[in-house]
Amino acid sequence: MDQIPVEQLKGVGPRISERLQRLGILTLQDLLFHLPLRYQDRTRLRPLADLVIHEEVLVEGEVVDAQIAQGRRRSLKIRIEDGRGALLLRFFYFTRTQIEAMRPGRRLRCFGEVRQGPQMLEMVHPELQSLEQPAGQTDGSATGPESGSASGSAIDPTTGQAVSAPANPEPAGRLTPIYPATEGLQQTSLRALTDQALDRLQHDSAALKDWIPTSLTAPLQLPALANALLLLHRPPADAGAELTTALLERSHPAFQRLAFDEMLAHQLALRRLRRARGAQRAPVLRGDNSLRERLRAQLPFQLTGAQQRVLDEIAADLEQPRPMMRLLLGDVGSGKTVVAAMAALQVLEAGHQVALMAPTELLSEQHLQSLQQWLEPLRIELAWLSGRHSGSERALILERIADGQARVVVGTHALFQAEVRFAELGLVIIDEQHRFGVHQRLSLREKGERDGAIPHQLIMTATPIPRSLAMSAYGDLDLSEIDELPPGRKPIATVAVPDSRRDEVIERVHAGCREGRQTYWVCTLVEESDALQAQAAEDAAADLRERLPGLRIGLVHGRIKAQERASVMAAFKAGELDLLVATTVIEVGVDVPNASLMIIENPERLGLAQLHQLRGRVGRGSIDSVCLLLYHPPLTRAARERLDILRREASGFRIAEADLRMRGAGEVLGTRQAGAIQFRLADPMRDAALALAARHAADRLLVDWPDHVEPLIRRWLGRRDDYGHV
Ligand code: ADP
Ligand code: MG
């Protein structure tokens, strides 16, 4: 069925074909994998006396009255009764023929959502079906509105066109699927088309090959593929509320079967990627410990056990002739930068260059400063390449990178550009993985390719991702985790304050700064616009300068020139500024241990992960820190819950889990930008148990059914090229 174009189905002309294509449906297989979003229950008639507001129900009744109401909006009101109860049908769009057809005595079957109207319960624009008159009663026209058919007829509510139907049909025998649709493609046609595809499947279940042997699915109590699809598209009527709930929550075995197939296909694709990686060569970077020893001796602290463990894992990888692909997870403030520096030194000891890439200019500047502070005493040459360097300055930097003088190169995505050439790149370190996509990740690696060997890669992220999720989402990477904060960290007291108490907060900032605490004042905006963000920060800074004339106040945002920003940050770090007004540009990486007070304006606009990142800018020293969430009431329920979680929880891991519960895996990982896998049906969190099973199944399939591997990957990832680049 993956070979049969939808055009073979009845009713698919060029127009429908084009619309199906918009939904990604080209073949019968695509159509079968286009699953309903939800279901309607048209299997039972609901007495009009038992209606419940907001429920979608099927009802029948006799027209007792039809009239046009001239309210604010003209509408056609039809009252129907069934002997015990009554319901009002309301239409805002209607035709003359429709009004005339609605004469008293006509029997109607309707499907729609029950709402509370001004006088009584209503259905607005229900789907209508005109039923045959009871014996002995004749209706002048004996036809449905706008219909010439002699028996009952259905009226498509959106087109107003009649669809012929058998006389007084029984209610549906199965739940009615509602598919993801697109403009110009009705549910009725999607149903008619899936009917045809399902019909073929039912008569010849081999038409859609089930690439996964029953011996793998049966122990998991998962149904055969064809059965799963039949059930999902046309669930039986008698199943009751439990089945409907299981289908909606996607915990039903039929749905789980498909999620399993999808995760298995991804696992197989990742295995293929890994195998290909195993065949790739990378420089063996052993090093003699000389530089690492010197840095260790010079650090004002000892590495934590977790940092050391992770460093050992990285060191072992770098000594392999295969490229390392390692994801380093570590909460905000867990000390990833020094780990990156130590890893870099091993590479330098072995005579290769290191590239360190950050998602923003500001963060790359911060990294540059940390590295300078540690590496310059060791006489290591660093280069900083940013989008702002141009002309001869840029040419000079590029030359130093190309001839190998610059040993460590720090930058943003500017490092991806074709003109950047390295002499002997051995390791690429990417900070804040979630901002880079898989493609970018791969492209920087190719950049360093030399004599068939490609550089090792270390990806650092402070986005706390539960490990289970990371395993299935970043399956092509090995994982290291810094699960311990440096000692002596004081917890951050987090308090939510309504902005009606802004004056009080400003007074508190004043008092804090006079005690020698440094303070961040963070302005947030919903809009992504740089300009608006900048303006908000400018305004806040102007206001604070006016009200706190005694304080030294700095300002950073995305619109300020890199050089000026760097000098403001340096001044803040050196304690020459008391208060730093900033946009969320300081979200990642900024490290000023003496800063111990943070005000976040309108925190309700941000997600949990971002708030946690921001808050992580304080609590880095040995003084007690405070984070004030200056919110604008009223809060939505979700916003209140986010702020509550933040007040209660300090651990990024637990915050991530709460975030996951509230939002689902897709959003936590970010949607478009994420380097994470995007599943169509599976959800790595909800289906975590299946993910594990899929990993085992992948092992078995590769050994015992190797020729099923490619077709399965093609079925689920066929038109995507996420993994095509290796
Ligand atoms: P993140 O993981 O968020 O990038 P950083 O690398 O910025 O964290 O480290 C946060 C702070 O902790 C920095 O000031 C760093 O120098 C300090 N630090 C790192 N490791 C240790 C350690 N083992 N003991 C004490 N302080 C440390
Ligand atoms: Mg960092």
mmCIF file of N, CA and C and ligand atoms in Angstrom, residues 299-305 307 330-339 363 367 370 373-374 431-432 460-462 482 485-489 573 588-593 613 616-617 620-621, ligand 1:
data_model
loop_
_atom_site.group_PDB
_atom_site.id
_atom_site.type_symbol
_atom_site.label_atom_id
_atom_site.label_comp_id
_atom_site.label_asym_id
_atom_site.label_seq_id
_atom_site.Cartn_x
_atom_site.Cartn_y
_atom_site.Cartn_z
ATOM 1 N N LEU A 299 43.226 26.208 39.658
ATOM 2 C CA LEU A 299 41.816 26.467 39.976
ATOM 3 C C LEU A 299 41.644 26.768 41.461
ATOM 4 N N PRO A 300 40.768 27.710 41.788
ATOM 5 C CA PRO A 300 40.539 28.037 43.192
ATOM 6 C C PRO A 300 39.640 26.997 43.880
ATOM 7 N N PHE A 301 39.268 25.949 43.180
ATOM 8 C CA PHE A 301 38.408 24.922 43.781
ATOM 9 C C PHE A 301 38.827 23.557 43.271
ATOM 10 N N GLN A 302 38.292 22.530 43.919
ATOM 11 C CA GLN A 302 38.522 21.160 43.469
ATOM 12 C C GLN A 302 37.349 20.725 42.615
ATOM 13 N N LEU A 303 37.626 19.929 41.608
ATOM 14 C CA LEU A 303 36.520 19.420 40.807
ATOM 15 C C LEU A 303 35.649 18.515 41.665
ATOM 16 N N THR A 304 34.358 18.558 41.427
ATOM 17 C CA THR A 304 33.481 17.648 42.166
ATOM 18 C C THR A 304 33.649 16.237 41.606
ATOM 19 N N GLY A 305 33.160 15.269 42.368
ATOM 20 C CA GLY A 305 33.237 13.877 41.921
ATOM 21 C C GLY A 305 32.553 13.703 40.571
ATOM 22 N N GLN A 307 32.067 15.977 38.237
ATOM 23 C CA GLN A 307 32.860 16.591 37.165
ATOM 24 C C GLN A 307 34.001 15.664 36.750
ATOM 25 N N GLY A 330 23.869 18.837 32.593
ATOM 26 C CA GLY A 330 24.243 19.345 33.908
ATOM 27 C C GLY A 330 23.414 20.563 34.221
ATOM 28 N N ASP A 331 22.828 20.579 35.387
ATOM 29 C CA ASP A 331 21.949 21.668 35.779
ATOM 30 C C ASP A 331 22.705 23.001 35.742
ATOM 31 N N VAL A 332 21.946 24.059 35.740
ATOM 32 C CA VAL A 332 22.518 25.394 35.802
ATOM 33 C C VAL A 332 23.488 25.476 36.979
ATOM 34 N N GLY A 333 24.681 25.964 36.740
ATOM 35 C CA GLY A 333 25.626 26.156 37.829
ATOM 36 C C GLY A 333 26.357 24.896 38.254
ATOM 37 N N SER A 334 26.187 23.814 37.520
ATOM 38 C CA SER A 334 26.829 22.569 37.931
ATOM 39 C C SER A 334 28.310 22.554 37.539
ATOM 40 N N GLY A 335 28.746 23.550 36.785
ATOM 41 C CA GLY A 335 30.165 23.643 36.453
ATOM 42 C C GLY A 335 30.545 22.910 35.176
ATOM 43 N N LYS A 336 29.796 23.165 34.123
ATOM 44 C CA LYS A 336 30.111 22.525 32.848
ATOM 45 C C LYS A 336 31.288 23.193 32.151
ATOM 46 N N THR A 337 31.456 24.512 32.384
ATOM 47 C CA THR A 337 32.482 25.228 31.638
ATOM 48 C C THR A 337 33.878 24.703 31.940
ATOM 49 N N VAL A 338 34.128 24.417 33.189
ATOM 50 C CA VAL A 338 35.472 23.967 33.540
ATOM 51 C C VAL A 338 35.710 22.557 32.971
ATOM 52 N N VAL A 339 34.643 21.788 32.873
ATOM 53 C CA VAL A 339 34.757 20.468 32.238
ATOM 54 C C VAL A 339 35.130 20.636 30.771
ATOM 55 N N LEU A 363 26.692 34.859 25.232
ATOM 56 C CA LEU A 363 27.183 33.643 25.856
ATOM 57 C C LEU A 363 28.575 33.293 25.339
ATOM 58 N N HIS A 367 31.949 32.756 27.593
ATOM 59 C CA HIS A 367 32.838 31.604 27.497
ATOM 60 C C HIS A 367 34.261 32.050 27.230
ATOM 61 N N SER A 370 35.729 33.227 30.517
ATOM 62 C CA SER A 370 36.089 32.129 31.424
ATOM 63 C C SER A 370 37.343 31.428 30.927
ATOM 64 N N GLN A 373 40.552 33.460 31.308
ATOM 65 C CA GLN A 373 41.010 33.500 32.683
ATOM 66 C C GLN A 373 41.774 32.218 33.035
ATOM 67 N N TRP A 374 41.347 31.094 32.473
ATOM 68 C CA TRP A 374 41.999 29.834 32.800
ATOM 69 C C TRP A 374 43.158 29.490 31.858
ATOM 70 N N ASP A 431 27.687 24.477 23.297
ATOM 71 C CA ASP A 431 26.974 24.724 24.545
ATOM 72 C C ASP A 431 25.501 24.972 24.227
ATOM 73 N N GLU A 432 24.652 24.571 25.148
ATOM 74 C CA GLU A 432 23.215 24.801 24.998
ATOM 75 C C GLU A 432 22.692 24.180 23.727
ATOM 76 N N MET A 460 26.939 20.354 25.304
ATOM 77 C CA MET A 460 26.600 20.618 26.711
ATOM 78 C C MET A 460 25.218 21.257 26.771
ATOM 79 N N THR A 461 24.395 20.770 27.662
ATOM 80 C CA THR A 461 23.109 21.437 27.812
ATOM 81 C C THR A 461 22.736 21.585 29.276
ATOM 82 N N ALA A 462 22.163 22.753 29.581
ATOM 83 C CA ALA A 462 21.650 22.980 30.928
ATOM 84 C C ALA A 462 20.150 22.813 30.922
ATOM 85 N N ILE A 482 26.374 15.577 34.950
ATOM 86 C CA ILE A 482 26.905 16.124 36.202
ATOM 87 C C ILE A 482 25.722 16.241 37.147
ATOM 88 N N LEU A 485 25.981 19.533 42.452
ATOM 89 C CA LEU A 485 26.405 20.931 42.359
ATOM 90 C C LEU A 485 27.685 21.115 43.157
ATOM 91 N N PRO A 486 28.522 22.104 42.784
ATOM 92 C CA PRO A 486 29.711 22.374 43.598
ATOM 93 C C PRO A 486 29.307 22.642 45.042
ATOM 94 N N PRO A 487 30.155 22.294 45.980
ATOM 95 C CA PRO A 487 29.791 22.435 47.389
ATOM 96 C C PRO A 487 29.629 23.899 47.794
ATOM 97 N N GLY A 488 28.901 24.096 48.886
ATOM 98 C CA GLY A 488 28.815 25.441 49.457
ATOM 99 C C GLY A 488 27.773 26.322 48.809
ATOM 100 N N ARG A 489 27.036 25.778 47.849
ATOM 101 C CA ARG A 489 25.986 26.593 47.245
ATOM 102 C C ARG A 489 24.850 26.801 48.233
ATOM 103 N N LYS A 573 30.892 42.235 36.572
ATOM 104 C CA LYS A 573 31.637 41.121 37.156
ATOM 105 C C LYS A 573 32.696 41.633 38.140
ATOM 106 N N VAL A 588 21.446 32.450 29.716
ATOM 107 C CA VAL A 588 22.417 31.368 29.781
ATOM 108 C C VAL A 588 23.822 31.876 30.011
ATOM 109 N N GLY A 589 24.550 31.142 30.811
ATOM 110 C CA GLY A 589 25.996 31.293 30.827
ATOM 111 C C GLY A 589 26.585 32.400 31.682
ATOM 112 N N VAL A 590 25.855 33.488 31.901
ATOM 113 C CA VAL A 590 26.459 34.590 32.636
ATOM 114 C C VAL A 590 26.810 34.136 34.056
ATOM 115 N N ASP A 591 28.009 34.473 34.476
ATOM 116 C CA ASP A 591 28.487 33.928 35.738
ATOM 117 C C ASP A 591 29.124 35.014 36.594
ATOM 118 N N VAL A 592 28.371 35.543 37.538
ATOM 119 C CA VAL A 592 28.894 36.563 38.456
ATOM 120 C C VAL A 592 28.559 36.122 39.880
ATOM 121 N N PRO A 593 29.495 35.439 40.546
ATOM 122 C CA PRO A 593 29.184 34.837 41.850
ATOM 123 C C PRO A 593 28.688 35.821 42.903
ATOM 124 N N GLN A 613 16.579 28.745 34.255
ATOM 125 C CA GLN A 613 17.857 29.200 33.707
ATOM 126 C C GLN A 613 18.207 30.591 34.229
ATOM 127 N N GLY A 616 19.146 30.718 37.803
ATOM 128 C CA GLY A 616 20.466 30.122 38.009
ATOM 129 C C GLY A 616 21.614 31.121 37.919
ATOM 130 N N ARG A 617 21.326 32.352 37.493
ATOM 131 C CA ARG A 617 22.387 33.378 37.449
ATOM 132 C C ARG A 617 22.751 33.821 38.860
ATOM 133 N N ARG A 620 25.285 31.572 42.970
ATOM 134 C CA ARG A 620 26.539 30.986 42.510
ATOM 135 C C ARG A 620 27.672 31.230 43.491
ATOM 136 N N GLY A 621 27.424 32.093 44.457
ATOM 137 C CA GLY A 621 28.474 32.356 45.422
ATOM 138 C C GLY A 621 28.115 31.724 46.753
HETATM 139 P P1 ADP B 1 27.139 25.858 34.161
HETATM 140 O O1 ADP B 1 27.145 24.385 34.306
HETATM 141 O O2 ADP B 1 25.811 26.459 34.442
HETATM 142 O O3 ADP B 1 27.728 26.312 32.859
HETATM 143 P P2 ADP B 1 29.435 27.169 35.217
HETATM 144 O O4 ADP B 1 30.408 26.374 34.448
HETATM 145 O O5 ADP B 1 29.160 28.550 34.754
HETATM 146 O O6 ADP B 1 28.075 26.385 35.321
HETATM 147 O O7 ADP B 1 29.889 27.150 36.727
HETATM 148 C C1 ADP B 1 29.209 27.894 37.706
HETATM 149 C C2 ADP B 1 30.183 28.442 38.739
HETATM 150 O O8 ADP B 1 30.688 27.392 39.530
HETATM 151 C C3 ADP B 1 31.379 29.107 38.135
HETATM 152 O O9 ADP B 1 31.669 30.253 38.897
HETATM 153 C C4 ADP B 1 32.486 28.083 38.290
HETATM 154 O O10 ADP B 1 33.753 28.671 38.347
HETATM 155 C C5 ADP B 1 32.087 27.432 39.583
HETATM 156 N N1 ADP B 1 32.573 26.063 39.752
HETATM 157 C C6 ADP B 1 32.658 25.122 38.791
HETATM 158 N N2 ADP B 1 33.103 23.955 39.308
HETATM 159 C C7 ADP B 1 33.267 24.160 40.646
HETATM 160 C C8 ADP B 1 33.712 23.335 41.728
HETATM 161 N N3 ADP B 1 34.039 22.069 41.538
HETATM 162 N N4 ADP B 1 33.750 23.894 42.938
HETATM 163 C C9 ADP B 1 33.402 25.187 43.142
HETATM 164 N N5 ADP B 1 33.004 26.013 42.161
HETATM 165 C C10 ADP B 1 32.919 25.515 40.916
#
